[in-house]
Amino acid sequence: MPRLANLIPLSLLFIAFTAYGESIRFVALGDMPYSLPKDFVRYERLIKAINADKPTFSIFVGDTKSGETPCTDEYMEKTTGYFNSFDAPLIYSIGDNEWTDCHRTLAGSYDPIERLDRIRKTQFVDQHSFGKRRMTLTRQSDVMPQFAKFVENSLWVKGKFVFVSLHIPGSNNNYERTPASTQEYLERNTANLAWIEYAFQLAQKKSAAGIVFAFQADMFYSPPGVVNNQNSGFVDTLSQFRSLAEKTTLPILLIHGDSHRLRIDQPLLDSSRRVLENVYRLEVMGADEVQAVEVTVDDSKSSPFSFRPLLVPENLNPQ
């Protein structure tokens, strides 16, 4: 791994990690809008509610549409428009419905790799987030030349916390559907593992108060803590999280969507089959539940994460 001091300007690190006792509020959401066109209105209501809540930033954990919505360039442009209607910065982790599932007939019978290339070229064109007020991000492609392709993986620092966006989609992480999909998975998986390790090294080097990882896939549908299913496209990622998290007491939060149910728990076991008490998981709502979750991180607390559903009453019952 390259030395961290050579990858991120020291001045940036100094500024980012000198704020103590700071409470940061952000919003997590994903897997929407699904039922079209009616969910456009519900999604717009939710964005309005998030803007009124005035979070520091928002994280969208993938699936900008259902797997049955066509993967057109026009829809991609519409997604970008919605992301830029957030007042605060919005960071986007790519989901499966945007590309891995685009080979489906109802999705338009697209080439998934072509769709992924299109997303990278149109939605990750520079170092900035989405949103009316944008935030500068550290892209993996900027600091690790060997992973120049992976412009979607990003990292940013607020207060004493490291935030990380990873490209880990559902549909088994695009693993073993075709020879081409497996090759794509192998390259991206290597990049993801390096980015996770980089985040842990950075957090340790700068005495961070915690790390927040955001991605799309629900990797935890196996029995709690199981990480040895060799048919899973997530086994390496789960093993990486486990091995690095059990070497530290640093609080870790994993945020994802994919299964569309609000869930907060401790999903990983250590090598002795005990709960990894410093690792938390937030699964956000989605699909029929066009709602979001407000997350507060506070470095003055030993357990720094707290959660509040951000519910739009008009969205509770689809019409």
Coordinates of C-alpha atoms in Angstrom, one line a residue:
M1 CA 0.0 0.0 0.0
P2 CA 1.3 3.5 -0.7
R3 CA 2.2 5.7 2.3
L4 CA -0.8 7.7 3.4
A5 CA 1.2 10.9 3.7
N6 CA 2.0 10.7 0.0
L7 CA -1.7 10.3 -0.9
I8 CA -3.6 13.1 0.8
P9 CA -2.3 16.6 1.5
L10 CA -1.2 16.9 5.1
S11 CA -2.9 20.3 5.3
L12 CA -6.3 18.7 4.5
L13 CA -5.7 16.0 7.1
F14 CA -4.8 18.6 9.8
I15 CA -7.9 20.7 9.2
A16 CA -10.2 17.7 9.0
F17 CA -9.1 16.1 12.2
T18 CA -8.7 19.1 14.6
A19 CA -12.4 19.6 15.4
Y20 CA -13.2 17.9 18.7
G21 CA -16.6 17.5 20.4
E22 CA -18.4 18.0 17.1
S23 CA -21.8 16.5 16.4
I24 CA -22.5 15.8 12.7
R25 CA -25.9 15.0 11.3
F26 CA -26.3 13.4 7.9
V27 CA -29.1 11.6 6.1
A28 CA -28.9 8.1 4.5
L29 CA -31.4 6.8 1.9
G30 CA -31.6 4.6 -1.1
D31 CA -33.6 2.1 -3.3
M32 CA -35.9 4.7 -4.8
P33 CA -38.0 5.7 -6.7
Y34 CA -39.3 2.2 -7.7
S35 CA -43.0 2.4 -8.6
L36 CA -43.2 4.9 -11.4
P37 CA -44.5 7.4 -12.0
K38 CA -46.2 7.8 -8.6
D39 CA -43.0 7.5 -6.7
F40 CA -41.5 10.5 -8.4
V41 CA -43.9 12.6 -6.3
R42 CA -43.1 10.7 -3.1
Y43 CA -39.3 11.0 -3.8
E44 CA -39.6 14.8 -4.3
R45 CA -41.5 15.1 -1.0
L46 CA -38.7 13.2 0.7
I47 CA -36.0 15.4 -0.8
K48 CA -37.9 18.5 0.3
A49 CA -38.1 17.1 3.8
I50 CA -34.4 16.4 3.8
N51 CA -33.6 19.9 2.6
A52 CA -35.8 21.3 5.5
D53 CA -33.8 19.1 7.9
K54 CA -30.6 20.8 6.9
P55 CA -28.2 17.8 7.3
T56 CA -24.4 18.3 6.7
F57 CA -24.7 16.0 3.8
S58 CA -26.7 13.0 2.5
I59 CA -25.6 9.5 1.3
F60 CA -27.6 7.7 -1.3
V61 CA -26.7 4.0 -1.1
G62 CA -27.7 2.9 -4.6
D63 CA -30.7 1.6 -6.6
T64 CA -32.0 4.8 -8.2
K65 CA -34.8 2.7 -9.8
S66 CA -36.3 -0.7 -9.7
G67 CA -34.8 -3.6 -11.7
E68 CA -37.7 -3.4 -14.1
T69 CA -37.2 0.2 -15.1
P70 CA -35.3 0.7 -18.3
C71 CA -31.6 1.6 -17.9
T72 CA -31.8 4.5 -20.4
D73 CA -29.4 7.5 -20.6
E74 CA -32.5 9.7 -20.1
Y75 CA -33.2 8.1 -16.7
M76 CA -29.6 8.5 -15.7
E77 CA -29.9 12.2 -16.5
K78 CA -33.1 12.4 -14.4
T79 CA -31.3 10.7 -11.5
T80 CA -28.5 13.3 -11.7
G81 CA -31.1 16.1 -11.7
Y82 CA -32.7 14.7 -8.5
F83 CA -29.3 14.3 -6.8
N84 CA -28.5 17.9 -7.6
S85 CA -31.8 19.1 -6.1
F86 CA -30.5 18.3 -2.6
D87 CA -29.4 21.5 -0.9
A88 CA -26.5 19.9 0.9
P89 CA -23.8 17.7 -0.7
L90 CA -25.0 14.2 -1.7
I91 CA -22.7 11.2 -2.1
Y92 CA -23.8 8.3 -4.3
S93 CA -22.8 4.6 -4.0
I94 CA -23.8 2.7 -7.2
G95 CA -26.4 0.0 -6.9
D96 CA -27.2 -3.1 -8.9
N97 CA -30.3 -1.9 -10.6
E98 CA -28.3 0.9 -12.3
W99 CA -26.1 -1.6 -14.2
T100 CA -25.6 -5.2 -13.2
D101 CA -29.3 -6.0 -13.8
C102 CA -29.7 -4.0 -17.0
H103 CA -29.4 -7.2 -19.1
R104 CA -32.9 -8.1 -18.1
T105 CA -35.6 -7.7 -20.8
L106 CA -37.7 -5.2 -18.8
A107 CA -34.6 -3.2 -18.0
G108 CA -33.9 -2.8 -21.7
S109 CA -31.5 -5.7 -22.4
Y110 CA -28.4 -3.5 -22.1
D111 CA -24.8 -4.6 -21.7
P112 CA -24.2 -4.1 -18.0
I113 CA -20.5 -3.2 -18.4
E114 CA -21.4 -0.5 -21.0
R115 CA -24.0 0.9 -18.5
L116 CA -21.4 1.0 -15.8
D117 CA -18.9 2.8 -18.1
R118 CA -21.6 5.3 -18.9
I119 CA -22.4 6.0 -15.2
R120 CA -18.7 6.6 -14.5
K121 CA -18.3 9.0 -17.4
T122 CA -21.4 11.0 -16.7
Q123 CA -22.0 10.9 -12.9
F124 CA -18.4 10.8 -11.6
V125 CA -16.7 13.4 -13.7
D126 CA -14.7 15.2 -11.0
Q127 CA -13.9 15.3 -7.3
H128 CA -17.1 16.9 -6.3
S129 CA -20.3 15.4 -4.8
F130 CA -23.7 16.0 -6.1
G131 CA -26.0 18.6 -4.6
K132 CA -26.6 22.4 -4.8
R133 CA -23.7 22.8 -2.3
R134 CA -21.0 20.5 -3.3
M135 CA -18.3 18.9 -1.3
T136 CA -14.8 17.9 -2.5
L137 CA -14.1 14.2 -2.2
T138 CA -11.0 12.1 -2.3
R139 CA -11.5 9.6 -5.1
Q140 CA -9.7 6.3 -5.0
S141 CA -8.6 7.0 -8.6
D142 CA -6.9 10.2 -7.4
V143 CA -4.7 8.5 -4.8
M144 CA -4.2 5.0 -6.1
P145 CA -3.2 5.1 -9.8
Q146 CA -3.5 1.4 -10.1
F147 CA -7.2 1.8 -9.5
A148 CA -7.8 4.7 -11.9
K149 CA -11.0 3.1 -13.2
F150 CA -12.8 3.2 -9.9
V151 CA -13.8 6.9 -9.8
E152 CA -16.9 6.1 -7.8
N153 CA -15.1 5.0 -4.7
S154 CA -14.6 8.1 -2.5
L155 CA -13.6 9.2 1.0
W156 CA -14.2 12.4 2.9
V157 CA -13.6 13.6 6.5
K158 CA -15.9 15.5 8.8
G159 CA -14.9 16.3 12.3
K160 CA -13.2 13.2 13.7
F161 CA -14.8 10.7 11.4
V162 CA -13.8 9.1 8.2
F163 CA -16.6 8.5 5.7
V164 CA -16.1 6.0 2.8
S165 CA -18.2 5.3 -0.3
L166 CA -17.8 1.8 -1.8
H167 CA -19.1 0.3 -5.0
I168 CA -20.6 -3.0 -3.7
P169 CA -23.8 -3.7 -5.5
G170 CA -26.4 -6.4 -4.9
S171 CA -27.0 -9.3 -7.4
N172 CA -24.1 -11.0 -5.7
N173 CA -21.7 -8.2 -6.4
N174 CA -21.9 -9.1 -10.2
Y175 CA -20.0 -12.3 -9.4
E176 CA -20.3 -15.5 -11.6
R177 CA -23.2 -14.4 -13.8
T178 CA -21.0 -14.6 -16.9
P179 CA -17.3 -14.8 -17.5
A180 CA -17.2 -11.1 -18.2
S181 CA -19.1 -10.2 -15.0
T182 CA -16.7 -12.3 -13.0
Q183 CA -13.7 -10.5 -14.5
E184 CA -15.4 -7.2 -13.7
Y185 CA -16.0 -8.3 -10.1
L186 CA -12.4 -9.5 -9.6
E187 CA -11.0 -6.1 -10.6
R188 CA -13.5 -4.0 -8.6
N189 CA -13.3 -6.4 -5.6
T190 CA -9.5 -5.8 -5.5
A191 CA -10.0 -2.1 -5.6
N192 CA -12.7 -2.2 -2.8
L193 CA -10.5 -4.3 -0.5
A194 CA -7.6 -1.8 -1.0
W195 CA -10.0 1.2 -0.3
I196 CA -11.3 -0.4 2.9
E197 CA -7.8 -1.0 4.2
Y198 CA -6.8 2.5 3.2
A199 CA -9.6 3.9 5.3
F200 CA -8.7 1.9 8.4
Q201 CA -5.0 3.0 8.0
L202 CA -6.0 6.6 7.6
A203 CA -8.3 6.5 10.7
Q204 CA -5.6 4.9 12.8
K205 CA -2.9 7.3 11.7
K206 CA -5.0 10.4 12.5
S207 CA -6.7 9.1 15.7
A208 CA -10.2 9.3 14.2
A209 CA -13.2 8.7 16.4
G210 CA -14.9 6.3 13.9
I211 CA -15.4 5.2 10.3
V212 CA -18.6 5.1 8.3
F213 CA -18.8 2.9 5.2
A214 CA -21.6 3.3 2.7
F215 CA -22.5 0.8 -0.1
Q216 CA -25.6 -0.8 -1.7
A217 CA -25.6 -4.5 -1.1
D218 CA -27.1 -6.4 1.8
M219 CA -24.1 -8.7 2.5
F220 CA -25.7 -10.0 5.7
Y221 CA -28.4 -12.3 4.5
S222 CA -26.4 -15.4 5.5
P223 CA -26.6 -16.5 9.2
P224 CA -25.0 -13.8 11.4
G225 CA -21.3 -13.5 11.0
V226 CA -20.9 -16.2 8.3
V227 CA -18.2 -15.1 5.9
N228 CA -17.1 -18.4 4.3
N229 CA -19.7 -19.0 1.6
Q230 CA -17.4 -19.3 -1.4
N231 CA -20.3 -18.8 -3.8
S232 CA -20.9 -15.4 -2.4
G233 CA -19.5 -12.3 -4.1
F234 CA -19.3 -10.7 -0.7
V235 CA -17.0 -13.2 1.2
D236 CA -13.8 -11.2 0.7
T237 CA -15.4 -7.9 1.7
L238 CA -17.0 -9.4 4.9
S239 CA -13.6 -11.1 5.8
Q240 CA -11.8 -7.8 5.3
F241 CA -14.3 -5.9 7.5
R242 CA -14.0 -8.6 10.2
S243 CA -10.2 -8.9 10.2
L244 CA -9.6 -5.1 10.3
A245 CA -12.4 -4.3 12.8
E246 CA -11.4 -7.0 15.3
K247 CA -7.9 -5.4 15.5
T248 CA -9.3 -2.1 16.8
T249 CA -11.8 -0.7 19.2
L250 CA -12.7 2.0 16.8
P251 CA -16.5 2.3 16.2
I252 CA -17.4 1.2 12.6
L253 CA -20.8 1.9 11.0
L254 CA -21.8 0.0 7.8
I255 CA -24.7 1.7 5.9
H256 CA -26.5 -0.1 3.0
G257 CA -29.8 -0.7 1.4
D258 CA -30.9 -3.5 -1.0
S259 CA -33.4 -5.3 1.3
H260 CA -35.7 -2.3 1.9
R261 CA -36.2 -2.7 5.7
L262 CA -35.1 -0.4 8.4
R263 CA -32.6 -2.4 10.5
I264 CA -29.9 -1.5 13.1
D265 CA -27.8 -4.2 14.6
Q266 CA -24.3 -5.7 15.1
P267 CA -24.0 -8.0 12.0
L268 CA -20.5 -9.5 12.3
L269 CA -18.8 -12.1 14.5
D270 CA -15.1 -12.1 15.2
S271 CA -12.8 -15.1 14.6
S272 CA -13.9 -16.6 17.9
R273 CA -17.6 -16.4 16.9
R274 CA -18.3 -13.5 19.3
V275 CA -20.2 -10.4 18.3
L276 CA -17.9 -7.7 17.0
E277 CA -19.3 -5.0 19.4
N278 CA -17.6 -2.1 17.7
V279 CA -19.3 -2.8 14.3
Y280 CA -22.8 -1.5 13.7
R281 CA -25.1 -1.9 10.6
L282 CA -27.8 0.5 9.4
E283 CA -30.0 -0.8 6.6
V284 CA -32.2 2.0 5.2
M285 CA -35.7 1.7 4.0
G286 CA -36.6 1.8 0.3
A287 CA -38.9 0.5 -2.5
D288 CA -42.4 0.9 -1.0
E289 CA -41.0 2.9 1.9
V290 CA -39.9 6.2 0.4
Q291 CA -38.3 7.4 3.6
A292 CA -34.8 8.1 5.0
V293 CA -32.8 7.9 8.2
E294 CA -31.1 10.8 10.0
V295 CA -27.7 9.7 11.5
T296 CA -25.9 11.7 14.2
V297 CA -22.2 11.0 14.9
D298 CA -20.7 12.5 18.1
D299 CA -17.0 12.0 18.9
S300 CA -17.6 12.9 22.5
K301 CA -19.4 9.6 23.1
S302 CA -17.9 6.2 23.3
S303 CA -20.9 4.9 21.3
P304 CA -20.9 7.7 18.7
F305 CA -23.8 6.7 16.4
S306 CA -27.5 7.5 16.9
F307 CA -30.4 7.2 14.5
R308 CA -33.8 8.8 13.8
P309 CA -36.1 7.8 11.0
L310 CA -36.9 10.8 8.8
L311 CA -40.5 10.0 7.9
V312 CA -42.7 12.0 5.5
P313 CA -46.3 11.4 6.6
E314 CA -47.7 11.7 3.1
N315 CA -45.4 8.9 2.0
L316 CA -46.5 6.4 4.6
N317 CA -49.3 4.8 2.4
P318 CA -48.7 4.6 -1.3
Q319 CA -51.7 5.8 -3.4

